[in-house]
Short mmCIF file of C-alpha atoms in Angstrom, two decimals:
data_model
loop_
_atom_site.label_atom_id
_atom_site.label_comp_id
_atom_site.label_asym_id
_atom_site.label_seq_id
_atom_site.Cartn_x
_atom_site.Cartn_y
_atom_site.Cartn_z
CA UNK A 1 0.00 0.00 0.00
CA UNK A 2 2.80 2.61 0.72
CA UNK A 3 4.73 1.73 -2.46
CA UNK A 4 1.38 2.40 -4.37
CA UNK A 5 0.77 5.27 -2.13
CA UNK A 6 4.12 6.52 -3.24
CA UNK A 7 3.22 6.12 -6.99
CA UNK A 8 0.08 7.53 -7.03
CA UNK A 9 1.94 11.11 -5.36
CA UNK A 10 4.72 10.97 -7.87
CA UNK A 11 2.23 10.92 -10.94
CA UNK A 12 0.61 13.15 -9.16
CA UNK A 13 3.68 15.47 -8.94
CA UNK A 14 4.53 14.60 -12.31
CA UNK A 15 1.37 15.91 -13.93
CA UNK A 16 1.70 19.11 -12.28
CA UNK A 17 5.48 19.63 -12.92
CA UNK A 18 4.56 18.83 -16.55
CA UNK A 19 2.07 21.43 -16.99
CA UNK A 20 4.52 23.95 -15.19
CA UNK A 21 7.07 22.93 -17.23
CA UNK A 22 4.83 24.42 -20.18
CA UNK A 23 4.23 27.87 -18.76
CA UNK A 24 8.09 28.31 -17.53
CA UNK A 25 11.82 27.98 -19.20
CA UNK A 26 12.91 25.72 -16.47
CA UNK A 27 10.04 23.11 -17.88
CA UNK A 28 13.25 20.92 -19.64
CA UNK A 29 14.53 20.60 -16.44
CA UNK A 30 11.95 20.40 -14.12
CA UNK A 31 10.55 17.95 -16.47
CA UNK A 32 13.89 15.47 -16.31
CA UNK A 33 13.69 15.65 -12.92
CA UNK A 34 10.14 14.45 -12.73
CA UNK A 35 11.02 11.32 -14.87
CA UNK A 36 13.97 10.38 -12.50
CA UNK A 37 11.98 11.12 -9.78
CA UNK A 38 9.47 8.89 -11.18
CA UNK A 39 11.92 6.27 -12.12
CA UNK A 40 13.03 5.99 -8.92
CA UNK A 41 10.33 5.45 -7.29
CA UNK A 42 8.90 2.77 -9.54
CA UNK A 43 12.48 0.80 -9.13
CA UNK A 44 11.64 1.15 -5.31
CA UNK A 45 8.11 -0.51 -5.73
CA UNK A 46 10.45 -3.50 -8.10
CA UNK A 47 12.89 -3.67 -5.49
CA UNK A 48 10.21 -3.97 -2.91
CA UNK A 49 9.04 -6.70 -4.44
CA UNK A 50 11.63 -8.21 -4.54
CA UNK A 51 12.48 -7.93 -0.70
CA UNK A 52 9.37 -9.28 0.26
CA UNK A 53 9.78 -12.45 -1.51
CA UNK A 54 13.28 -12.75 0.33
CA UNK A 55 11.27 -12.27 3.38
CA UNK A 56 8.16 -14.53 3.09
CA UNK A 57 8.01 -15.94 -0.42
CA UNK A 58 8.86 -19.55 -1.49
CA UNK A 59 10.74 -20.62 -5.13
CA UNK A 60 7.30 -20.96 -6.73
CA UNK A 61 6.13 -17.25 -6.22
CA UNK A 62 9.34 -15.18 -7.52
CA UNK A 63 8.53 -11.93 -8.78
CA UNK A 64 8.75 -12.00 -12.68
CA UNK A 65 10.66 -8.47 -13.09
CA UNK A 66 13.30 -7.35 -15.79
CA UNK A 67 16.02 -5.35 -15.87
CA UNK A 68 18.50 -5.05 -12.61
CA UNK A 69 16.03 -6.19 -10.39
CA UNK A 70 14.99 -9.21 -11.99
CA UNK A 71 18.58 -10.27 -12.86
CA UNK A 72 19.22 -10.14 -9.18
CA UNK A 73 15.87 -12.20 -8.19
CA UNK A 74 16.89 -14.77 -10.87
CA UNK A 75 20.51 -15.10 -9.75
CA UNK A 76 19.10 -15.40 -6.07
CA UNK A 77 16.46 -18.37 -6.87
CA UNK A 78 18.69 -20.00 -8.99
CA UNK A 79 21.11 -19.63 -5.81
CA UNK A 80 17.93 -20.98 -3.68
CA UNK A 81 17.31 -23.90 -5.68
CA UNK A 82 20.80 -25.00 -5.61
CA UNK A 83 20.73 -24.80 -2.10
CA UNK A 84 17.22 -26.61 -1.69
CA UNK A 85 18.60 -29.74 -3.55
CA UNK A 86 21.76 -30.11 -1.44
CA UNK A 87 19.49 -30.14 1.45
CA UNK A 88 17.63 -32.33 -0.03
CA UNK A 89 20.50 -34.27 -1.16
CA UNK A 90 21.96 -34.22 2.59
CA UNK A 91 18.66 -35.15 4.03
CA UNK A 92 18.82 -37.87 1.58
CA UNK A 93 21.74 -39.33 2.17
CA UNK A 94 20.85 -39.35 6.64
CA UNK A 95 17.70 -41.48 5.63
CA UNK A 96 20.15 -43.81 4.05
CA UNK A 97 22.65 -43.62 6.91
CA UNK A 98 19.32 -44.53 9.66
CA UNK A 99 17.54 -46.96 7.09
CA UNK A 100 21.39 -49.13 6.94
CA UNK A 101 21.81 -48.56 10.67
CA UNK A 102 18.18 -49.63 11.27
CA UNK A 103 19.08 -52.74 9.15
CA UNK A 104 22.20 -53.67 11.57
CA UNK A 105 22.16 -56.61 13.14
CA UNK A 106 23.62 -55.19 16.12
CA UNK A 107 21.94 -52.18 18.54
CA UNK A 108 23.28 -49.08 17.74
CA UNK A 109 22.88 -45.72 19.85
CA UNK A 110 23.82 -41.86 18.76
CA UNK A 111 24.56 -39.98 22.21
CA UNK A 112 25.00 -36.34 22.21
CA UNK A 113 27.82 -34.83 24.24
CA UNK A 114 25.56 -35.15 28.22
CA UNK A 115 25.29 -38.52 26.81
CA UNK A 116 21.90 -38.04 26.32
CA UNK A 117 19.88 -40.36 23.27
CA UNK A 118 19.83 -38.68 19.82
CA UNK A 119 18.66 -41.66 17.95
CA UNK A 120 18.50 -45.45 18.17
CA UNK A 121 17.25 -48.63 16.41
CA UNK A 122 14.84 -51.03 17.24
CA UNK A 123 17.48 -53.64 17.94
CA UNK A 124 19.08 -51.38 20.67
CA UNK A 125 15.62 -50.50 21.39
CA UNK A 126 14.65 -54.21 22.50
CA UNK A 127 18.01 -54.92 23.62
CA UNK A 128 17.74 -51.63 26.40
CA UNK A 129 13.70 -51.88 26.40
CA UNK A 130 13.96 -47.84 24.94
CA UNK A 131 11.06 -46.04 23.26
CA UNK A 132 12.96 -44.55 20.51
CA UNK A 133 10.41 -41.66 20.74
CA UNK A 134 9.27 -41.53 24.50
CA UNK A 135 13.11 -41.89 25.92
CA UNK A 136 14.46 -39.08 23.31
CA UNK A 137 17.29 -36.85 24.53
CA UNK A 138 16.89 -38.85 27.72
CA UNK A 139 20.07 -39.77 29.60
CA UNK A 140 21.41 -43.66 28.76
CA UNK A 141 22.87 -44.06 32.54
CA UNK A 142 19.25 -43.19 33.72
CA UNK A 143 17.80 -45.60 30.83
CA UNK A 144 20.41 -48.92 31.57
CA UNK A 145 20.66 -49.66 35.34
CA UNK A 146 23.29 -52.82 35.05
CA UNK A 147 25.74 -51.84 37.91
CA UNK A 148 28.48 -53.36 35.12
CA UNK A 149 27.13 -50.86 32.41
CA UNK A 150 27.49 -47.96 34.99
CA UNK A 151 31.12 -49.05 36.55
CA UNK A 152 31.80 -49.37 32.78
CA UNK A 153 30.09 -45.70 31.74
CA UNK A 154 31.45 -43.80 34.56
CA UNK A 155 34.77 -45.21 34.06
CA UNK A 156 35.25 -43.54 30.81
CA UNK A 157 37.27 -46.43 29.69
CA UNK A 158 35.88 -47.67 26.46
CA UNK A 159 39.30 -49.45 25.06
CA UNK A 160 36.50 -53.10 25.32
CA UNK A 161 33.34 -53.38 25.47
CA UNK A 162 31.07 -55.07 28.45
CA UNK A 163 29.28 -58.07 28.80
CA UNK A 164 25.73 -57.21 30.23
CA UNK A 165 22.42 -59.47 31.36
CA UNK A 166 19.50 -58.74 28.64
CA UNK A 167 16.85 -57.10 29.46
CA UNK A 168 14.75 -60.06 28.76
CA UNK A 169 17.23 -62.95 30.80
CA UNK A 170 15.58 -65.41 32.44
CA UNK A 171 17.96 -67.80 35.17
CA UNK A 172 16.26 -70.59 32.24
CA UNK A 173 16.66 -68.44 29.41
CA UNK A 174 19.88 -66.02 29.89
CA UNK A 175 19.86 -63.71 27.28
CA UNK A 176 24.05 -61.91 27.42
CA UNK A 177 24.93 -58.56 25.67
CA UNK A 178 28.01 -56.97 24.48
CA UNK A 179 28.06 -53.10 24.91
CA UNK A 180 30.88 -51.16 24.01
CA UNK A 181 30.90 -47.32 23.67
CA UNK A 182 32.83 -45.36 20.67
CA UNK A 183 33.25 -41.52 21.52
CA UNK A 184 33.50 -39.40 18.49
CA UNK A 185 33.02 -36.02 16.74
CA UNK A 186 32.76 -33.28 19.57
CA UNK A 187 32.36 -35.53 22.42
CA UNK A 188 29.49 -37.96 21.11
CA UNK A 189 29.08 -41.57 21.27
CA UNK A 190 28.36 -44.61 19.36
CA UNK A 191 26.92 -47.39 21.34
CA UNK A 192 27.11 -50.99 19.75
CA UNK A 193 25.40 -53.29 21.46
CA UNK A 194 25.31 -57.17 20.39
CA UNK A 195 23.85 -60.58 21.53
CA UNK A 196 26.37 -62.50 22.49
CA UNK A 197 24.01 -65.53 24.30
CA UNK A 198 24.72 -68.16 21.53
CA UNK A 199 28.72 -67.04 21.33
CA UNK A 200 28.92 -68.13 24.65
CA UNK A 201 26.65 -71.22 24.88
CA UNK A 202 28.73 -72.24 22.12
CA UNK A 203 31.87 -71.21 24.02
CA UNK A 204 30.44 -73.04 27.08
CA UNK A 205 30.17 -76.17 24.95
CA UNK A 206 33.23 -76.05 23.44
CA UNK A 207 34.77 -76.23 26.91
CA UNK A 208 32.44 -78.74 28.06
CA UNK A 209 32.65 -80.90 24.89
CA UNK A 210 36.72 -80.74 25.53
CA UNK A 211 36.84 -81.23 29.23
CA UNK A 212 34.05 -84.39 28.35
CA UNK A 213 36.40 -85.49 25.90
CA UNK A 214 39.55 -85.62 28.06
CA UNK A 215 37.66 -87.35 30.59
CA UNK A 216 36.12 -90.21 28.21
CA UNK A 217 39.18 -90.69 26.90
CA UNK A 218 41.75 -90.41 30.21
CA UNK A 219 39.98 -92.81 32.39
CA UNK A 220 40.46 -95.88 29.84
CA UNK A 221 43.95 -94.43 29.27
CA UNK A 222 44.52 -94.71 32.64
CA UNK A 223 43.11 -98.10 33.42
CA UNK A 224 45.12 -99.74 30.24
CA UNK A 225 48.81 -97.81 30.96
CA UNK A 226 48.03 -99.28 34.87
CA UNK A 227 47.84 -103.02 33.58
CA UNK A 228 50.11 -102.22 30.96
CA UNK A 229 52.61 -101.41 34.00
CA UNK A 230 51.53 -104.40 35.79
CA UNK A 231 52.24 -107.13 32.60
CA UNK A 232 55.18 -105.52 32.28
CA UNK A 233 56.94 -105.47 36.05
CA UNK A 234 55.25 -108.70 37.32
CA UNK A 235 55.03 -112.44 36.97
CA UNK A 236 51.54 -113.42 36.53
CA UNK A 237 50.18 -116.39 35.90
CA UNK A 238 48.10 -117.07 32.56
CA UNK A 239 45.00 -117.26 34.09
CA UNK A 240 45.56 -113.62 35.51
CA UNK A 241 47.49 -111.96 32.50
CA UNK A 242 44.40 -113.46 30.08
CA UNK A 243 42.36 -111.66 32.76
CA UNK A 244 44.19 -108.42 32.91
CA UNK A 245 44.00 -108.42 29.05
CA UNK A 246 40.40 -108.93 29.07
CA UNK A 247 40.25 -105.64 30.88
CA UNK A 248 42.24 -104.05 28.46
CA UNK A 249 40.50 -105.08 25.82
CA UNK A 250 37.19 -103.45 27.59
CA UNK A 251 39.00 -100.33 28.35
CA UNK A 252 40.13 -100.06 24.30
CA UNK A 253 36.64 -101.11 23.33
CA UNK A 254 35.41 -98.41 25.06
CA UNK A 255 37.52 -95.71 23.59
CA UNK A 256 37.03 -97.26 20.34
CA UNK A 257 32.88 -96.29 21.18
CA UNK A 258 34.30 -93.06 21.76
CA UNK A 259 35.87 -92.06 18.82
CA UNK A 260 33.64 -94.05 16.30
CA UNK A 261 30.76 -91.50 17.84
CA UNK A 262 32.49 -88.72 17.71
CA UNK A 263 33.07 -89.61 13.74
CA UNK A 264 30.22 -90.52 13.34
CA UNK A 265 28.74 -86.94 14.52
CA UNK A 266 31.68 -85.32 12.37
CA UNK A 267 30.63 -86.88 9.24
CA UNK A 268 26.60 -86.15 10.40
CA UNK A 269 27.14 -82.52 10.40
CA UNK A 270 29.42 -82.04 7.47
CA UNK A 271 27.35 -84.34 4.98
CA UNK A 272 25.07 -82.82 2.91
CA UNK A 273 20.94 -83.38 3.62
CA UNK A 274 19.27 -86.38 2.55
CA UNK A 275 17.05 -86.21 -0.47
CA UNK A 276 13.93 -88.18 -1.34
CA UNK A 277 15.13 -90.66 -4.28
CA UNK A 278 16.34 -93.12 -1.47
CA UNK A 279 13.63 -95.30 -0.17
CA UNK A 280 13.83 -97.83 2.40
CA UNK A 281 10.83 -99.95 3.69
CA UNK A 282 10.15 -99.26 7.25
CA UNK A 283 9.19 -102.88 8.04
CA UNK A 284 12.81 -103.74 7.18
CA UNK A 285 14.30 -100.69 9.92
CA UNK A 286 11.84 -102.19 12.67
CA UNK A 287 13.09 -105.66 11.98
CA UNK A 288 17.06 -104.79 12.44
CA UNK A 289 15.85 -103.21 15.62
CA UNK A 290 14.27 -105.46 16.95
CA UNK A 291 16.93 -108.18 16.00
CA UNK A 292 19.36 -105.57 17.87
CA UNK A 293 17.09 -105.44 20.85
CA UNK A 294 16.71 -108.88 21.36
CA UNK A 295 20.52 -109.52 21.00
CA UNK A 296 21.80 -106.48 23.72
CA UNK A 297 18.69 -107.88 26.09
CA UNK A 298 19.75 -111.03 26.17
CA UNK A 299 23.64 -109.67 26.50
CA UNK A 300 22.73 -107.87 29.72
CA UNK A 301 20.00 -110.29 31.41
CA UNK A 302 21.65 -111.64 34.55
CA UNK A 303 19.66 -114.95 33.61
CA UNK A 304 18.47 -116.13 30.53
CA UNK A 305 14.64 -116.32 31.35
CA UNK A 306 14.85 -112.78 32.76
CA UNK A 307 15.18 -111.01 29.58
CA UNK A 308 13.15 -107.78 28.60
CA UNK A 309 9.68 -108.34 27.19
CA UNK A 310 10.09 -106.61 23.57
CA UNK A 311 6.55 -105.95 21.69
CA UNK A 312 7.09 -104.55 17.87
CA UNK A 313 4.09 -104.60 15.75
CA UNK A 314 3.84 -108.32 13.78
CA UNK A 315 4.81 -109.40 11.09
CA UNK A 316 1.66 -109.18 8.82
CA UNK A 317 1.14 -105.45 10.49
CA UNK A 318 4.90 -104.17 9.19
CA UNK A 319 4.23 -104.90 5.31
CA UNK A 320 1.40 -102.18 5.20
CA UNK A 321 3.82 -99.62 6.83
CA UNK A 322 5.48 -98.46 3.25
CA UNK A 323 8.63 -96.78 2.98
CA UNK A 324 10.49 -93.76 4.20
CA UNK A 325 12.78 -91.58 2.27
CA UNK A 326 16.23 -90.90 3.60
CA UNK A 327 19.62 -92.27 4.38
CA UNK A 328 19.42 -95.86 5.84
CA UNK A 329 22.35 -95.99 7.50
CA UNK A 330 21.29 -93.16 9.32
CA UNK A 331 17.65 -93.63 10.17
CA UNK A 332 18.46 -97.12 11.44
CA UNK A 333 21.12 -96.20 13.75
CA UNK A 334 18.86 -93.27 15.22
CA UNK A 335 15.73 -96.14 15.90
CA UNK A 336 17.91 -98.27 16.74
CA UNK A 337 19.83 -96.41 19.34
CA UNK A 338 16.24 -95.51 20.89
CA UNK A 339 15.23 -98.77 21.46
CA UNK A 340 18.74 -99.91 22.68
CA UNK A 341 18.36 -97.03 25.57
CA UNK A 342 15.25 -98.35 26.21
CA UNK A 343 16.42 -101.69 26.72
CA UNK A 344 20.25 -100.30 28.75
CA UNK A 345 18.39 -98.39 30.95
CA UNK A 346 15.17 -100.68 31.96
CA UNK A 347 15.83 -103.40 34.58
CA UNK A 348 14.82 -107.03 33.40
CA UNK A 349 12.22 -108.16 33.14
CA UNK A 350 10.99 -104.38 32.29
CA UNK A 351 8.66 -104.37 28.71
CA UNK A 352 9.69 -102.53 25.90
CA UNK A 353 7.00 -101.27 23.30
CA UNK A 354 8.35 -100.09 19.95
CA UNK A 355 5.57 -98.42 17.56
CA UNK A 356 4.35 -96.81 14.14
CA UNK A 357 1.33 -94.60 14.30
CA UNK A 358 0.02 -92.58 11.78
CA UNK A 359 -0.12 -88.70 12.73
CA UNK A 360 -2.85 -86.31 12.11
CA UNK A 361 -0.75 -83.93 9.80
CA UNK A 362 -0.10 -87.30 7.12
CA UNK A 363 3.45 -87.99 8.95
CA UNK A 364 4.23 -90.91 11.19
CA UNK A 365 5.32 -91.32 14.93
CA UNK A 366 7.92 -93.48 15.60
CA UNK A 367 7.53 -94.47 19.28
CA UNK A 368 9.31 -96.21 22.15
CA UNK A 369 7.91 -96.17 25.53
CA UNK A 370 9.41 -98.28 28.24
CA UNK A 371 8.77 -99.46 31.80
CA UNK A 372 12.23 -98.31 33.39
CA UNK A 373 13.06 -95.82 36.51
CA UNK A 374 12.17 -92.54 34.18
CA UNK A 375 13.91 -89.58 34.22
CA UNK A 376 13.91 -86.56 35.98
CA UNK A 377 11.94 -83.37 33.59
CA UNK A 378 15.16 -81.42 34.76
CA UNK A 379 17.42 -83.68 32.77
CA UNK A 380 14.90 -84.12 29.10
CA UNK A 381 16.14 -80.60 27.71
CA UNK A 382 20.10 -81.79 27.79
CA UNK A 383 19.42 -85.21 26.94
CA UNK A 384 20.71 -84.62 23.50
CA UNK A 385 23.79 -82.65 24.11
CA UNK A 386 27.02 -84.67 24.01
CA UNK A 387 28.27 -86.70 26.51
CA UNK A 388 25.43 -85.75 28.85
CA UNK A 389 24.17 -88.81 31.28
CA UNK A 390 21.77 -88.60 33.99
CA UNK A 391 23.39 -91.68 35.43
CA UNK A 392 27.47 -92.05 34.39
CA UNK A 393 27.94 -94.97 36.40
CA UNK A 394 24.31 -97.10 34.92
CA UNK A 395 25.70 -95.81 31.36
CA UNK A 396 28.94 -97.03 31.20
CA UNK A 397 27.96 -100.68 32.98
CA UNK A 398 25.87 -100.97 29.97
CA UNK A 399 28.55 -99.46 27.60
CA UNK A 400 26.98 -96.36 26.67
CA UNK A 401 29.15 -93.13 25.52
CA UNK A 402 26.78 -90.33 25.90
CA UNK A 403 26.64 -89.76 22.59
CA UNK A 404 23.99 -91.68 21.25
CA UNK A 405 21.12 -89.19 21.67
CA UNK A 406 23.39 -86.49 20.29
CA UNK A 407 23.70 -88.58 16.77
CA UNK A 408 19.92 -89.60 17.39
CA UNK A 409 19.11 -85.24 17.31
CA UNK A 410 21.46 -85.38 13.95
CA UNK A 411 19.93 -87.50 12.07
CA UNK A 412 17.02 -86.45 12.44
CA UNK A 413 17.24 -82.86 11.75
CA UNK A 414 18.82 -84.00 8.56
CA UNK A 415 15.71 -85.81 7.66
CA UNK A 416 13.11 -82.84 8.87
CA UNK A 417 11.87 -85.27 12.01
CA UNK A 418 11.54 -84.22 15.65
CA UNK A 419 12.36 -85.83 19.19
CA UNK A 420 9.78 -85.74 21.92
CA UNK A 421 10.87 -87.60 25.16
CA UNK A 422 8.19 -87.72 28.09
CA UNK A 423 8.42 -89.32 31.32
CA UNK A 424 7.62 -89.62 34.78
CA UNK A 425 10.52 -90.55 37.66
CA UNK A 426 9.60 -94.73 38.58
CA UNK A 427 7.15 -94.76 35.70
CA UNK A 428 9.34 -94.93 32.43
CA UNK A 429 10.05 -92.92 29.67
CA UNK A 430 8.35 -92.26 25.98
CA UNK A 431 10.68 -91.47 23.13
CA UNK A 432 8.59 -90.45 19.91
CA UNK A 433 10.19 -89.22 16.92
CA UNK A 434 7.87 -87.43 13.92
CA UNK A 435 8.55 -88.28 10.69
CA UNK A 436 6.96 -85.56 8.12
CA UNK A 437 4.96 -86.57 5.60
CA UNK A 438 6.90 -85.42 2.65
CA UNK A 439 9.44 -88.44 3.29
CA UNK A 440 6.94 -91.21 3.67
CA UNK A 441 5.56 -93.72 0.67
CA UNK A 442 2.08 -95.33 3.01
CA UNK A 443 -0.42 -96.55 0.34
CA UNK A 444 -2.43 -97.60 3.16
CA UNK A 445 -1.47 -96.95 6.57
CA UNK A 446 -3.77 -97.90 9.67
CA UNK A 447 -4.79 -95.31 11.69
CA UNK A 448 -2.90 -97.30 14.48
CA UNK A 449 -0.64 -99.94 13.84
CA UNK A 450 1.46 -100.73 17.49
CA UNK A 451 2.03 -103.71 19.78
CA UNK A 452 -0.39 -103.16 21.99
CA UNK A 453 -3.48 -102.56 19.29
CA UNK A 454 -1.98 -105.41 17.49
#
């Protein structure tokens, strides 16, 4: 309004300058000086223009002006638009940064210099139990209480990193993380976080799987170097030296166990899966079992009448069972190392009873249920790991290694199957394994085929 204020005075003044300038001899000049007067005031109103586009106008609304004016409003938006794209081009390239930090595997926190949260992902944001936008510009030694995590933070030592509880550890479920702090630009931090729970589990095995080693392996050692000593710095008669060897020969036996497991296991988990153009009838897997059952029962029956009371489904039940896809080798040393346990660990004359059931989903259940002493619900989750026993001295009487269940898991993880073991302390145990149905050939399998119905 003022610039147009302004103009409508100066054509005001103009008009009357002009018609003085015709009744006077200074009209030329008074005349020239109306024009520049005018001119001036018009680039004002351009220039105003101008300055309130710099003030409150956007790229979109420039003033379209000529002359000085407009070369300096197109100079300045092509300056703005320049400008605009490397912010946009910045902003760009942060979304990138987030979205790849937000992919990491690993937690990761921006701290400003109070050590207050910036930004986080949602892996450091379940690992800490952090609302990345509640906790915002919140402090991280009011956020994470560990006292290690504060000893660590208020040390200002961050050479290594610290190992931390989860927020989500359970004493049955421990859940371990790795925190280390990385201080940079003008005193920020980095904060890594990382799960560390199945590093050490395996690093817990590793020790354990050694230390069981040694052991399985030093004891026979030790027994066959002591009668090696013995031949070797006394007299004995025949009678005694056959018996000595006979102990040696038990002792070597047993190490022999050893290491044919453990190559067994090493050949297990570097082979590659099974496929399905291998089929073996399961009739003829239940018969070697039960062959092996019968032999090892008899083997450790104190008597001959007192031997275990084996039930397998009959002979006319096992032809309808069709076949089963997989490595033979394999899937009859996994059945047949479940019905052996059964029979090791279930006092004569206990009953053993081995069967084939079909299962809801078109699989099959492979089951062995038993009448022995049970075993403890503490013990079923480690059953499977190496060298575990829930009785050493009952294994190795009946010549177990403790490895047997661990090559039982194996194989049949290799051939998509499943282990369930149930039992009740005094009242036996149930060892079922599900076979899927993708590896089985049954044209027409009962809906129950098993000792007992038969």
């Amino acid at each position: 309004m003022f610039f147009r204020f302004v103009v409508f005075l100066s054509w005001q003044l103009a008009g009357g300058l002009v018609g003085w300038w015709k009744a006077g001899p200074w009209g030329a000049a008074v005349g020239a000086a109306a024009a520049a007067w005018i001119w001036f005031v018009w680039d004002m109103v351009r220039g105003g223009r101008v300055l309130r586009w710099l003030r409150h106008g956007d790229l979109a609304q420039a003033p379209r002006l000529y002359g000085l004016w407009g070369e300096a409003s197109d100079r300045v938006r092509r300056l703005l638009r320049q400008m605009q794209g490397q912010v946009q081009e910045s902003e760009q390239r942060l979304q990138e940064v987030l979205s790849a930090l937000q992919a990491s595997p690993n937690g990761v926190i921006l701290l400003n210099a109070e050590g207050c949260i910036e930004w986080c992902n949602q892996i450091a944001a379940a690992h800490f139990g952090i609302d990345a936008e509640r906790d915002l510009l919140q402090s991280i030694g009011n956020l994470v209480r560990h006292p290690d995590f504060s000893a660590y933070y208020a040390g200002r030592d961050f050479a290594s990193a610290v190992v931390i509880a989860g927020r989500q550890s359970t004493p049955s479920r421990p859940v371990r993380l790795s925190v280390q702090l990385h201080p940079y630009g003008q005193g920020r931090s980095l904060l890594l976080s990382r799960d560390v729970t199945t590093l050490e589990q395996a690093d817990a095995m590793r020790r354990d799987f050694v230390a069981n080693v040694s052991h399985e392996i030093r004891t026979p050692l030790t027994v066959l170097s002591g009668f090696v000593e013995t031949l070797q710095t006394l007299a004995l008669p025949s009678e005694e030296q056959q018996r000595y060897l006979a102990l040696m020969a038990q002792q070597a036996a047993r190490m022999q166990s050893v290491v044919s497991g453990l190559l067994a296991l090493s050949r297990l988990e570097g082979s590659p899966l099974p496929g399905l153009a291998e089929w073996t009838p399961v009739a003829q897997l239940l018969r070697a079992c039960e062959d092996e059952a019968r032999a090892l029962s008899a083997l450790l029956a104190p008597e001959p009448r007192r031997v275990h009371a084996l039930e397998f489904p009959p002979p006319q039940v096992l032809q309808s069972l069709g076949e089963i896809a997989g490595v033979p080798a394999e899937l009859q040393s996994a059945l047949s190392n479940l019905v052996g346990n059964a029979v090791r660990y279930t006092p004569t004359p206990g009953t053993i009873r081995v069967s084939w059931t079909r299962a809801p989903d078109g699989g099959a259940v492979f089951s062995v249920a038993d009448t022995g002493p049970g075993i403890d619900p503490v013990h079923i989750p480690r059953l499977t790991e190496r060298f575990y026993r829930v009785d050493r001295s009952r294994s190795r009487e009946t010549g177990g290694t403790g490895l047997g269940l661990a090559i039982v898991k194996h194989v049949l993880q290799r051939h998509g199957a499943s282990l369930q073991i149930e039992s009740v302390p005094g009242k036996g145990a149930t060892f079922s394994v599900h076979f899927p149905a993708n590896r089985l050939s049954v044209p027409q399998l009962p809906g129950v085929v098993s000792a007992a119905a038969a």
